[in-house]
Amino acid sequence: MTDAAAPALAVEDLHVSYGPIKALKGCSLRVMPGEAVAVVGANGAGKTTLLRAICNMLPSQGTVRLDGEPVRKLPTHALVRRGVLHLPETRGVLAGQTVLENLRLGHDMQPAATRPERSFEAAVEEVFRIFPRLGERRHQKAGSMSGGEQQMLALSRAVVTPPRLLLIDEPSLGLSPLMVREAYRVLRGFRDRGMSILLVEQNVRAALRFAHRGYVLRQGSIVREGEAAALGADAELFSQYLGVA
Ligand code: ATP
């Protein structure tokens, strides 16, 4: 049973270890329905581990709830069925497949029950309207495209089958400033349509400009949380926790 007033995602006291390395030391956070939340932190803070643990891609301890329902023991594919889309740092595009083939796979992977009613063709039309460059490259193999174009293709998966909860790892990683702006333009579109989003980022300023709320992750622990605008204006936070001037 789901509870309409429950957070879209609630993580409580999540622990992950890699052998002797404690990568997450009891993290708790929540994403309310329609909320965009950023987890920011320096290199090695545990951001990627956090998203992978939420998706049950690695062993963890603690509680993860989707719409109020505990899901930590569910396999990753069961989370996909519940409308969770995880876009990893590596972007998860299939290098040997064309743009269109990648979009088709993303569409077909989504269970019919959670797929929007519109046709694949209509979804692709929307993708090419948002990303004209993907339209020009529809028959090109994804592996031969630039990092920015591959990021567009990754983000397109959330256009083809809009998730209930988007988990996105470092959308600005390796992108030019222009492409970072482009990626966030698209994410703002998702946010403004009411998608629940959890984003982890090293690009603290971009993430906090985008999100409603933020958490600061440091060495596996959440050390600060608050309204994103307030965190973004806190110079001490940047120097003390994030090592950014
Ligand atoms: P980055 O931004 O550099 O990707 P991150 O904040 O995403 O960093 P994680 O990749 O989650 O951080 O790593 C958290 C900690 O766990 C780091 O100390 C890292 O070295 C360690 N770690 C991550 N993956 C493994 C692994 N497979 N085996 C051992 N240690 C790991």
Tab-separated table of N, CA, C and O in Angstrom, residues 68-184:
chain	number	residue	atom	x	y	z
A	68	GLY	N	6.493	5.460	0.944
A	68	GLY	CA	6.139	4.884	2.240
A	68	GLY	C	6.379	3.384	2.359
A	68	GLY	O	6.281	2.825	3.443
A	69	GLU	N	6.718	2.736	1.257
A	69	GLU	CA	6.846	1.277	1.284
A	69	GLU	C	8.313	0.838	1.311
A	69	GLU	O	9.093	1.270	0.446
A	70	PRO	N	8.703	-0.008	2.258
A	70	PRO	CA	10.105	-0.447	2.322
A	70	PRO	C	10.497	-1.234	1.069
A	70	PRO	O	9.761	-2.135	0.665
A	71	VAL	N	11.623	-0.885	0.488
A	71	VAL	CA	12.024	-1.542	-0.770
A	71	VAL	C	13.480	-2.005	-0.752
A	71	VAL	O	13.979	-2.477	-1.771
A	72	ARG	N	14.158	-1.898	0.388
A	72	ARG	CA	15.600	-2.156	0.343
A	72	ARG	C	15.927	-3.577	-0.098
A	72	ARG	O	16.972	-3.825	-0.668
A	73	LYS	N	15.016	-4.488	0.113
A	73	LYS	CA	15.324	-5.881	-0.251
A	73	LYS	C	14.856	-6.216	-1.668
A	73	LYS	O	15.051	-7.323	-2.142
A	74	LEU	N	14.250	-5.260	-2.348
A	74	LEU	CA	13.758	-5.554	-3.707
A	74	LEU	C	14.894	-5.461	-4.714
A	74	LEU	O	15.742	-4.570	-4.631
A	75	PRO	N	14.910	-6.373	-5.709
A	75	PRO	CA	15.942	-6.273	-6.740
A	75	PRO	C	15.757	-5.012	-7.588
A	75	PRO	O	14.659	-4.452	-7.657
A	76	THR	N	16.836	-4.611	-8.217
A	76	THR	CA	16.831	-3.364	-8.976
A	76	THR	C	15.699	-3.334	-10.010
A	76	THR	O	15.045	-2.309	-10.183
A	77	HIS	N	15.448	-4.476	-10.687
A	77	HIS	CA	14.420	-4.456	-11.744
A	77	HIS	C	13.025	-4.206	-11.165
A	77	HIS	O	12.154	-3.639	-11.826
A	78	ALA	N	12.827	-4.601	-9.894
A	78	ALA	CA	11.520	-4.341	-9.260
A	78	ALA	C	11.360	-2.847	-8.984
A	78	ALA	O	10.252	-2.312	-9.016
A	79	LEU	N	12.479	-2.173	-8.738
A	79	LEU	CA	12.410	-0.714	-8.530
A	79	LEU	C	12.085	-0.017	-9.849
A	79	LEU	O	11.356	0.974	-9.880
A	80	VAL	N	12.623	-0.553	-10.940
A	80	VAL	CA	12.313	0.003	-12.265
A	80	VAL	C	10.807	-0.076	-12.495
A	80	VAL	O	10.180	0.877	-12.961
A	81	ARG	N	10.227	-1.211	-12.102
A	81	ARG	CA	8.774	-1.380	-12.255
A	81	ARG	C	7.999	-0.365	-11.437
A	81	ARG	O	6.876	-0.024	-11.765
A	82	ARG	N	8.601	0.103	-10.343
A	82	ARG	CA	7.921	1.114	-9.523
A	82	ARG	C	8.212	2.522	-9.992
A	82	ARG	O	7.920	3.499	-9.290
A	83	GLY	N	8.838	2.641	-11.159
A	83	GLY	CA	9.021	3.976	-11.727
A	83	GLY	C	10.272	4.692	-11.268
A	83	GLY	O	10.356	5.912	-11.316
A	84	VAL	N	11.295	3.914	-10.829
A	84	VAL	CA	12.568	4.536	-10.446
A	84	VAL	C	13.514	4.455	-11.646
A	84	VAL	O	13.704	3.377	-12.212
A	85	LEU	N	14.074	5.590	-12.028
A	85	LEU	CA	15.074	5.595	-13.107
A	85	LEU	C	16.391	6.096	-12.528
A	85	LEU	O	16.466	7.209	-12.004
A	86	HIS	N	17.423	5.252	-12.627
A	86	HIS	CA	18.750	5.603	-12.122
A	86	HIS	C	19.646	5.887	-13.317
A	86	HIS	O	19.871	5.005	-14.151
A	87	LEU	N	20.119	7.122	-13.423
A	87	LEU	CA	21.056	7.454	-14.496
A	87	LEU	C	22.451	7.533	-13.875
A	87	LEU	O	22.751	8.459	-13.123
A	88	PRO	N	23.300	6.526	-14.155
A	88	PRO	CA	24.597	6.481	-13.479
A	88	PRO	C	25.568	7.497	-14.057
A	88	PRO	O	25.341	8.062	-15.128
A	89	GLU	N	26.647	7.685	-13.339
A	89	GLU	CA	27.736	8.569	-13.734
A	89	GLU	C	28.257	8.211	-15.128
A	89	GLU	O	28.609	9.062	-15.931
A	90	THR	N	28.262	6.909	-15.413
A	90	THR	CA	28.758	6.422	-16.698
A	90	THR	C	27.712	6.570	-17.803
A	90	THR	O	27.933	6.199	-18.930
A	91	ARG	N	26.527	7.052	-17.439
A	91	ARG	CA	25.425	7.404	-18.333
A	91	ARG	C	24.622	6.218	-18.833
A	91	ARG	O	23.494	6.385	-19.266
A	92	GLY	N	25.203	5.035	-18.837
A	92	GLY	CA	24.416	3.839	-19.142
A	92	GLY	C	23.898	3.758	-20.565
A	92	GLY	O	22.926	3.056	-20.815
A	93	VAL	N	24.537	4.474	-21.514
A	93	VAL	CA	24.089	4.316	-22.904
A	93	VAL	C	24.860	3.155	-23.533
A	93	VAL	O	25.979	2.848	-23.119
A	94	LEU	N	24.241	2.490	-24.496
A	94	LEU	CA	24.900	1.360	-25.138
A	94	LEU	C	25.696	1.870	-26.331
A	94	LEU	O	25.124	2.333	-27.326
A	95	ALA	N	27.028	1.784	-26.200
A	95	ALA	CA	27.920	2.424	-27.165
A	95	ALA	C	27.745	1.878	-28.577
A	95	ALA	O	27.835	2.625	-29.557
A	96	GLY	N	27.462	0.566	-28.687
A	96	GLY	CA	27.388	-0.059	-30.011
A	96	GLY	C	26.032	0.127	-30.694
A	96	GLY	O	25.842	-0.311	-31.835
A	97	GLN	N	25.082	0.748	-30.009
A	97	GLN	CA	23.737	0.932	-30.572
A	97	GLN	C	23.543	2.391	-30.996
A	97	GLN	O	24.159	3.291	-30.423
A	98	THR	N	22.681	2.587	-31.962
A	98	THR	CA	22.426	3.957	-32.419
A	98	THR	C	21.559	4.697	-31.395
A	98	THR	O	21.022	4.101	-30.464
A	99	VAL	N	21.416	5.993	-31.652
A	99	VAL	CA	20.569	6.829	-30.798
A	99	VAL	C	19.156	6.238	-30.731
A	99	VAL	O	18.597	6.030	-29.650
A	100	LEU	N	18.604	5.944	-31.914
A	100	LEU	CA	17.233	5.415	-31.946
A	100	LEU	C	17.123	4.074	-31.231
A	100	LEU	O	16.167	3.825	-30.504
A	101	GLU	N	18.136	3.210	-31.439
A	101	GLU	CA	18.105	1.889	-30.785
A	101	GLU	C	18.179	2.040	-29.264
A	101	GLU	O	17.503	1.337	-28.525
A	102	ASN	N	19.011	2.988	-28.796
A	102	ASN	CA	19.094	3.237	-27.357
A	102	ASN	C	17.749	3.704	-26.810
A	102	ASN	O	17.313	3.269	-25.743
A	103	LEU	N	17.092	4.597	-27.542
A	103	LEU	CA	15.802	5.115	-27.077
A	103	LEU	C	14.771	3.985	-27.036
A	103	LEU	O	13.974	3.882	-26.103
A	104	ARG	N	14.804	3.138	-28.064
A	104	ARG	CA	13.864	2.022	-28.138
A	104	ARG	C	14.066	1.070	-26.951
A	104	ARG	O	13.120	0.630	-26.309
A	105	LEU	N	15.355	0.793	-26.636
A	105	LEU	CA	15.638	-0.110	-25.508
A	105	LEU	C	15.140	0.485	-24.205
A	105	LEU	O	14.536	-0.214	-23.383
A	106	GLY	N	15.387	1.791	-24.023
A	106	GLY	CA	14.917	2.464	-22.803
A	106	GLY	C	13.409	2.363	-22.693
A	106	GLY	O	12.863	2.114	-21.621
A	107	HIS	N	12.731	2.504	-23.810
A	107	HIS	CA	11.272	2.427	-23.855
A	107	HIS	C	10.799	1.009	-23.528
A	107	HIS	O	9.910	0.803	-22.707
A	108	ASP	N	11.452	0.003	-24.158
A	108	ASP	CA	10.995	-1.381	-23.994
A	108	ASP	C	11.332	-1.938	-22.611
A	108	ASP	O	10.652	-2.849	-22.137
A	109	MET	N	12.406	-1.392	-21.983
A	109	MET	CA	12.793	-1.877	-20.656
A	109	MET	C	11.750	-1.516	-19.617
A	109	MET	O	11.589	-2.188	-18.614
A	110	GLN	N	11.063	-0.400	-19.861
A	110	GLN	CA	10.059	0.052	-18.900
A	110	GLN	C	8.851	-0.874	-18.984
A	110	GLN	O	8.339	-1.113	-20.078
A	111	PRO	N	8.388	-1.427	-17.859
A	111	PRO	CA	7.234	-2.316	-17.923
A	111	PRO	C	6.021	-1.590	-18.501
A	111	PRO	O	5.841	-0.391	-18.248
A	112	ALA	N	5.208	-2.338	-19.275
A	112	ALA	CA	4.070	-1.727	-19.969
A	112	ALA	C	3.178	-0.958	-18.997
A	112	ALA	O	2.652	0.107	-19.323
A	113	ALA	N	3.043	-1.475	-17.748
A	113	ALA	CA	2.127	-0.867	-16.773
A	113	ALA	C	2.508	0.581	-16.457
A	113	ALA	O	1.645	1.401	-16.161
A	114	THR	N	3.802	0.905	-16.484
A	114	THR	CA	4.208	2.257	-16.100
A	114	THR	C	4.581	3.115	-17.306
A	114	THR	O	4.990	4.255	-17.162
A	115	ARG	N	4.457	2.533	-18.493
A	115	ARG	CA	4.788	3.283	-19.711
A	115	ARG	C	3.682	4.283	-20.030
A	115	ARG	O	2.512	3.975	-19.874
A	116	PRO	N	4.048	5.493	-20.490
A	116	PRO	CA	2.985	6.424	-20.865
A	116	PRO	C	2.175	5.869	-22.039
A	116	PRO	O	2.657	5.000	-22.764
A	117	GLU	N	0.977	6.382	-22.210
A	117	GLU	CA	0.103	5.820	-23.252
A	117	GLU	C	0.543	6.178	-24.663
A	117	GLU	O	0.233	5.478	-25.606
A	118	ARG	N	1.260	7.282	-24.794
A	118	ARG	CA	1.645	7.698	-26.147
A	118	ARG	C	2.602	6.673	-26.764
A	118	ARG	O	3.262	5.914	-26.056
A	119	SER	N	2.677	6.722	-28.095
A	119	SER	CA	3.502	5.746	-28.815
A	119	SER	C	4.986	6.075	-28.657
A	119	SER	O	5.356	7.198	-28.296
A	120	PHE	N	5.811	5.096	-28.974
A	120	PHE	CA	7.259	5.315	-28.968
A	120	PHE	C	7.613	6.442	-29.933
A	120	PHE	O	8.438	7.311	-29.628
A	121	GLU	N	6.953	6.456	-31.085
A	121	GLU	CA	7.252	7.475	-32.107
A	121	GLU	C	6.972	8.879	-31.566
A	121	GLU	O	7.745	9.816	-31.792
A	122	ALA	N	5.865	9.024	-30.841
A	122	ALA	CA	5.534	10.341	-30.283
A	122	ALA	C	6.566	10.751	-29.228
A	122	ALA	O	6.953	11.915	-29.130
A	123	ALA	N	7.020	9.741	-28.453
A	123	ALA	CA	8.028	10.031	-27.415
A	123	ALA	C	9.326	10.484	-28.067
A	123	ALA	O	9.969	11.442	-27.617
A	124	VAL	N	9.707	9.803	-29.148
A	124	VAL	CA	10.948	10.147	-29.839
A	124	VAL	C	10.855	11.562	-30.427
A	124	VAL	O	11.820	12.334	-30.395
A	125	GLU	N	9.686	11.888	-30.932
A	125	GLU	CA	9.483	13.239	-31.472
A	125	GLU	C	9.736	14.296	-30.388
A	125	GLU	O	10.377	15.312	-30.625
A	126	GLU	N	9.251	13.994	-29.166
A	126	GLU	CA	9.476	14.934	-28.075
A	126	GLU	C	10.969	15.028	-27.736
A	126	GLU	O	11.505	16.112	-27.503
A	127	VAL	N	11.649	13.859	-27.736
A	127	VAL	CA	13.092	13.860	-27.454
A	127	VAL	C	13.816	14.746	-28.464
A	127	VAL	O	14.651	15.586	-28.101
A	128	PHE	N	13.470	14.618	-29.747
A	128	PHE	CA	14.182	15.369	-30.774
A	128	PHE	C	13.809	16.856	-30.739
A	128	PHE	O	14.561	17.700	-31.220
A	129	ARG	N	12.629	17.162	-30.186
A	129	ARG	CA	12.274	18.578	-30.029
A	129	ARG	C	13.135	19.196	-28.912
A	129	ARG	O	13.644	20.299	-29.047
A	130	ILE	N	13.337	18.426	-27.827
A	130	ILE	CA	14.149	18.932	-26.708
A	130	ILE	C	15.629	18.949	-27.080
A	130	ILE	O	16.362	19.865	-26.732
A	131	PHE	N	16.058	17.912	-27.799
A	131	PHE	CA	17.475	17.765	-28.177
A	131	PHE	C	17.581	17.624	-29.691
A	131	PHE	O	17.743	16.508	-30.205
A	132	PRO	N	17.506	18.745	-30.422
A	132	PRO	CA	17.571	18.637	-31.899
A	132	PRO	C	18.830	17.892	-32.358
A	132	PRO	O	18.800	17.172	-33.359
A	133	ARG	N	19.913	18.021	-31.577
A	133	ARG	CA	21.150	17.379	-31.998
A	133	ARG	C	21.021	15.846	-32.020
A	133	ARG	O	21.643	15.169	-32.831
A	134	LEU	N	20.224	15.304	-31.141
A	134	LEU	CA	20.011	13.845	-31.163
A	134	LEU	C	19.225	13.446	-32.404
A	134	LEU	O	19.429	12.364	-32.961
A	135	GLY	N	18.327	14.323	-32.838
A	135	GLY	CA	17.571	14.050	-34.057
A	135	GLY	C	18.501	13.957	-35.256
A	135	GLY	O	18.387	13.052	-36.083
A	136	GLU	N	19.459	14.887	-35.299
A	136	GLU	CA	20.418	14.872	-36.423
A	136	GLU	C	21.271	13.614	-36.395
A	136	GLU	O	21.775	13.168	-37.409
A	137	ARG	N	21.465	13.058	-35.187
A	137	ARG	CA	22.360	11.911	-35.036
A	137	ARG	C	21.597	10.614	-34.771
A	137	ARG	O	22.151	9.678	-34.213
A	138	ARG	N	20.360	10.546	-35.185
A	138	ARG	CA	19.521	9.408	-34.763
A	138	ARG	C	20.082	8.057	-35.201
A	138	ARG	O	19.841	7.051	-34.548
A	139	HIS	N	20.834	8.028	-36.323
A	139	HIS	CA	21.373	6.740	-36.786
A	139	HIS	C	22.845	6.551	-36.418
A	139	HIS	O	23.486	5.614	-36.879
A	140	GLN	N	23.358	7.470	-35.592
A	140	GLN	CA	24.771	7.375	-35.200
A	140	GLN	C	24.920	6.491	-33.960
A	140	GLN	O	24.064	6.495	-33.073
A	141	LYS	N	26.036	5.722	-33.923
A	141	LYS	CA	26.269	4.879	-32.741
A	141	LYS	C	26.596	5.772	-31.539
A	141	LYS	O	27.385	6.714	-31.650
A	142	ALA	N	25.990	5.445	-30.400
A	142	ALA	CA	26.140	6.301	-29.214
A	142	ALA	C	27.607	6.447	-28.809
A	142	ALA	O	28.035	7.521	-28.388
A	143	GLY	N	28.372	5.372	-28.968
A	143	GLY	CA	29.773	5.401	-28.549
A	143	GLY	C	30.626	6.376	-29.331
A	143	GLY	O	31.708	6.759	-28.875
A	144	SER	N	30.156	6.789	-30.514
A	144	SER	CA	30.952	7.714	-31.322
A	144	SER	C	30.521	9.164	-31.082
A	144	SER	O	31.021	10.074	-31.728
A	145	MET	N	29.618	9.378	-30.137
A	145	MET	CA	29.163	10.755	-29.881
A	145	MET	C	29.972	11.376	-28.749
A	145	MET	O	30.611	10.686	-27.963
A	146	SER	N	29.904	12.704	-28.656
A	146	SER	CA	30.633	13.415	-27.596
A	146	SER	C	29.994	13.105	-26.241
A	146	SER	O	28.854	12.619	-26.173
A	147	GLY	N	30.739	13.429	-25.175
A	147	GLY	CA	30.219	13.220	-23.819
A	147	GLY	C	28.906	13.966	-23.606
A	147	GLY	O	27.979	13.450	-22.986
A	148	GLY	N	28.843	15.183	-24.142
A	148	GLY	CA	27.629	15.985	-23.977
A	148	GLY	C	26.441	15.347	-24.685
A	148	GLY	O	25.325	15.306	-24.153
A	149	GLU	N	26.695	14.835	-25.887
A	149	GLU	CA	25.605	14.190	-26.644
A	149	GLU	C	25.154	12.910	-25.944
A	149	GLU	O	23.964	12.591	-25.909
A	150	GLN	N	26.127	12.188	-25.367
A	150	GLN	CA	25.757	10.964	-24.636
A	150	GLN	C	24.940	11.304	-23.390
A	150	GLN	O	24.033	10.565	-23.022
A	151	GLN	N	25.272	12.428	-22.762
A	151	GLN	CA	24.474	12.838	-21.598
A	151	GLN	C	23.046	13.183	-22.023
A	151	GLN	O	22.083	12.859	-21.335
A	152	MET	N	22.920	13.844	-23.194
A	152	MET	CA	21.574	14.139	-23.709
A	152	MET	C	20.793	12.844	-23.909
A	152	MET	O	19.612	12.756	-23.590
A	153	LEU	N	21.497	11.848	-24.462
A	153	LEU	CA	20.833	10.571	-24.726
A	153	LEU	C	20.400	9.915	-23.410
A	153	LEU	O	19.295	9.369	-23.315
A	154	ALA	N	21.270	10.005	-22.391
A	154	ALA	CA	20.913	9.447	-21.082
A	154	ALA	C	19.676	10.155	-20.538
A	154	ALA	O	18.715	9.516	-20.105
A	155	LEU	N	19.683	11.492	-20.597
A	155	LEU	CA	18.542	12.264	-20.070
A	155	LEU	C	17.261	11.967	-20.856
A	155	LEU	O	16.155	12.052	-20.314
A	156	SER	N	17.430	11.602	-22.120
A	156	SER	CA	16.264	11.300	-22.962
A	156	SER	C	15.446	10.148	-22.418
A	156	SER	O	14.252	10.044	-22.682
A	157	ARG	N	16.113	9.261	-21.672
A	157	ARG	CA	15.359	8.117	-21.121
A	157	ARG	C	14.260	8.600	-20.192
A	157	ARG	O	13.216	7.967	-20.092
A	158	ALA	N	14.503	9.727	-19.531
A	158	ALA	CA	13.478	10.269	-18.623
A	158	ALA	C	12.388	11.008	-19.397
A	158	ALA	O	11.360	11.358	-18.833
A	159	VAL	N	12.622	11.249	-20.695
A	159	VAL	CA	11.592	11.862	-21.541
A	159	VAL	C	10.721	10.757	-22.131
A	159	VAL	O	9.493	10.846	-22.151
A	160	VAL	N	11.369	9.674	-22.585
A	160	VAL	CA	10.642	8.578	-23.232
A	160	VAL	C	9.685	7.915	-22.239
A	160	VAL	O	8.523	7.687	-22.549
A	161	THR	N	10.191	7.609	-21.050
A	161	THR	CA	9.309	7.047	-20.015
A	161	THR	C	9.547	7.831	-18.728
A	161	THR	O	10.421	7.471	-17.938
A	162	PRO	N	8.800	8.908	-18.526
A	162	PRO	CA	9.042	9.757	-17.349
A	162	PRO	C	8.910	8.950	-16.051
A	162	PRO	O	7.890	8.303	-15.829
A	163	PRO	N	9.974	8.938	-15.239
A	163	PRO	CA	9.926	8.151	-14.006
A	163	PRO	C	9.153	8.876	-12.914
A	163	PRO	O	8.965	10.085	-12.985
A	164	ARG	N	8.747	8.108	-11.887
A	164	ARG	CA	8.173	8.739	-10.692
A	164	ARG	C	9.292	9.347	-9.853
A	164	ARG	O	9.113	10.342	-9.181
A	165	LEU	N	10.456	8.685	-9.918
A	165	LEU	CA	11.612	9.169	-9.154
A	165	LEU	C	12.853	9.029	-10.026
A	165	LEU	O	13.176	7.929	-10.475
A	166	LEU	N	13.523	10.160	-10.250
A	166	LEU	CA	14.760	10.142	-11.035
A	166	LEU	C	15.947	10.256	-10.075
A	166	LEU	O	16.007	11.184	-9.263
A	167	LEU	N	16.877	9.302	-10.189
A	167	LEU	CA	18.116	9.341	-9.408
A	167	LEU	C	19.230	9.606	-10.407
A	167	LEU	O	19.434	8.794	-11.326
A	168	ILE	N	19.918	10.712	-10.257
A	168	ILE	CA	20.907	11.040	-11.289
A	168	ILE	C	22.255	11.373	-10.659
A	168	ILE	O	22.348	12.162	-9.727
A	169	ASP	N	23.288	10.698	-11.205
A	169	ASP	CA	24.642	10.789	-10.652
A	169	ASP	C	25.484	11.732	-11.509
A	169	ASP	O	25.743	11.441	-12.678
A	170	GLU	N	25.900	12.851	-10.925
A	170	GLU	CA	26.836	13.797	-11.552
A	170	GLU	C	26.475	14.152	-12.987
A	170	GLU	O	27.257	13.881	-13.900
A	171	PRO	N	25.321	14.779	-13.208
A	171	PRO	CA	24.960	15.100	-14.593
A	171	PRO	C	25.960	16.026	-15.285
A	171	PRO	O	26.006	16.058	-16.502
A	172	SER	N	26.768	16.760	-14.513
A	172	SER	CA	27.680	17.693	-15.185
A	172	SER	C	29.077	17.113	-15.378
A	172	SER	O	29.939	17.777	-15.952
A	173	LEU	N	29.281	15.867	-14.950
A	173	LEU	CA	30.632	15.287	-15.011
A	173	LEU	C	31.187	15.265	-16.441
A	173	LEU	O	30.564	14.721	-17.355
A	174	GLY	N	32.357	15.856	-16.605
A	174	GLY	CA	33.056	15.805	-17.892
A	174	GLY	C	32.447	16.653	-18.984
A	174	GLY	O	32.842	16.540	-20.149
A	175	LEU	N	31.472	17.506	-18.649
A	175	LEU	CA	30.825	18.306	-19.685
A	175	LEU	C	31.409	19.727	-19.728
A	175	LEU	O	31.861	20.250	-18.710
A	176	SER	N	31.344	20.334	-20.905
A	176	SER	CA	31.763	21.739	-21.038
A	176	SER	C	30.741	22.607	-20.306
A	176	SER	O	29.597	22.180	-20.087
A	177	PRO	N	31.128	23.847	-19.941
A	177	PRO	CA	30.165	24.728	-19.255
A	177	PRO	C	28.864	24.881	-20.047
A	177	PRO	O	27.770	24.896	-19.475
A	178	LEU	N	28.980	24.926	-21.361
A	178	LEU	CA	27.772	25.070	-22.188
A	178	LEU	C	26.864	23.844	-22.033
A	178	LEU	O	25.647	23.964	-21.878
A	179	MET	N	27.483	22.663	-22.050
A	179	MET	CA	26.686	21.438	-21.936
A	179	MET	C	26.135	21.253	-20.525
A	179	MET	O	25.074	20.662	-20.344
A	180	VAL	N	26.869	21.763	-19.521
A	180	VAL	CA	26.338	21.701	-18.155
A	180	VAL	C	25.049	22.512	-18.096
A	180	VAL	O	24.031	22.064	-17.560
A	181	ARG	N	25.071	23.700	-18.710
A	181	ARG	CA	23.851	24.538	-18.714
A	181	ARG	C	22.712	23.828	-19.430
A	181	ARG	O	21.563	23.862	-19.002
A	182	GLU	N	23.055	23.158	-20.521
A	182	GLU	CA	22.055	22.429	-21.304
A	182	GLU	C	21.440	21.289	-20.468
A	182	GLU	O	20.224	21.111	-20.439
A	183	ALA	N	22.315	20.539	-19.779
A	183	ALA	CA	21.813	19.419	-18.958
A	183	ALA	C	20.870	19.952	-17.881
A	183	ALA	O	19.789	19.387	-17.653
A	184	TYR	N	21.245	21.062	-17.252
A	184	TYR	CA	20.389	21.602	-16.183
A	184	TYR	C	19.122	22.239	-16.742
A	184	TYR	O	18.094	22.247	-16.071
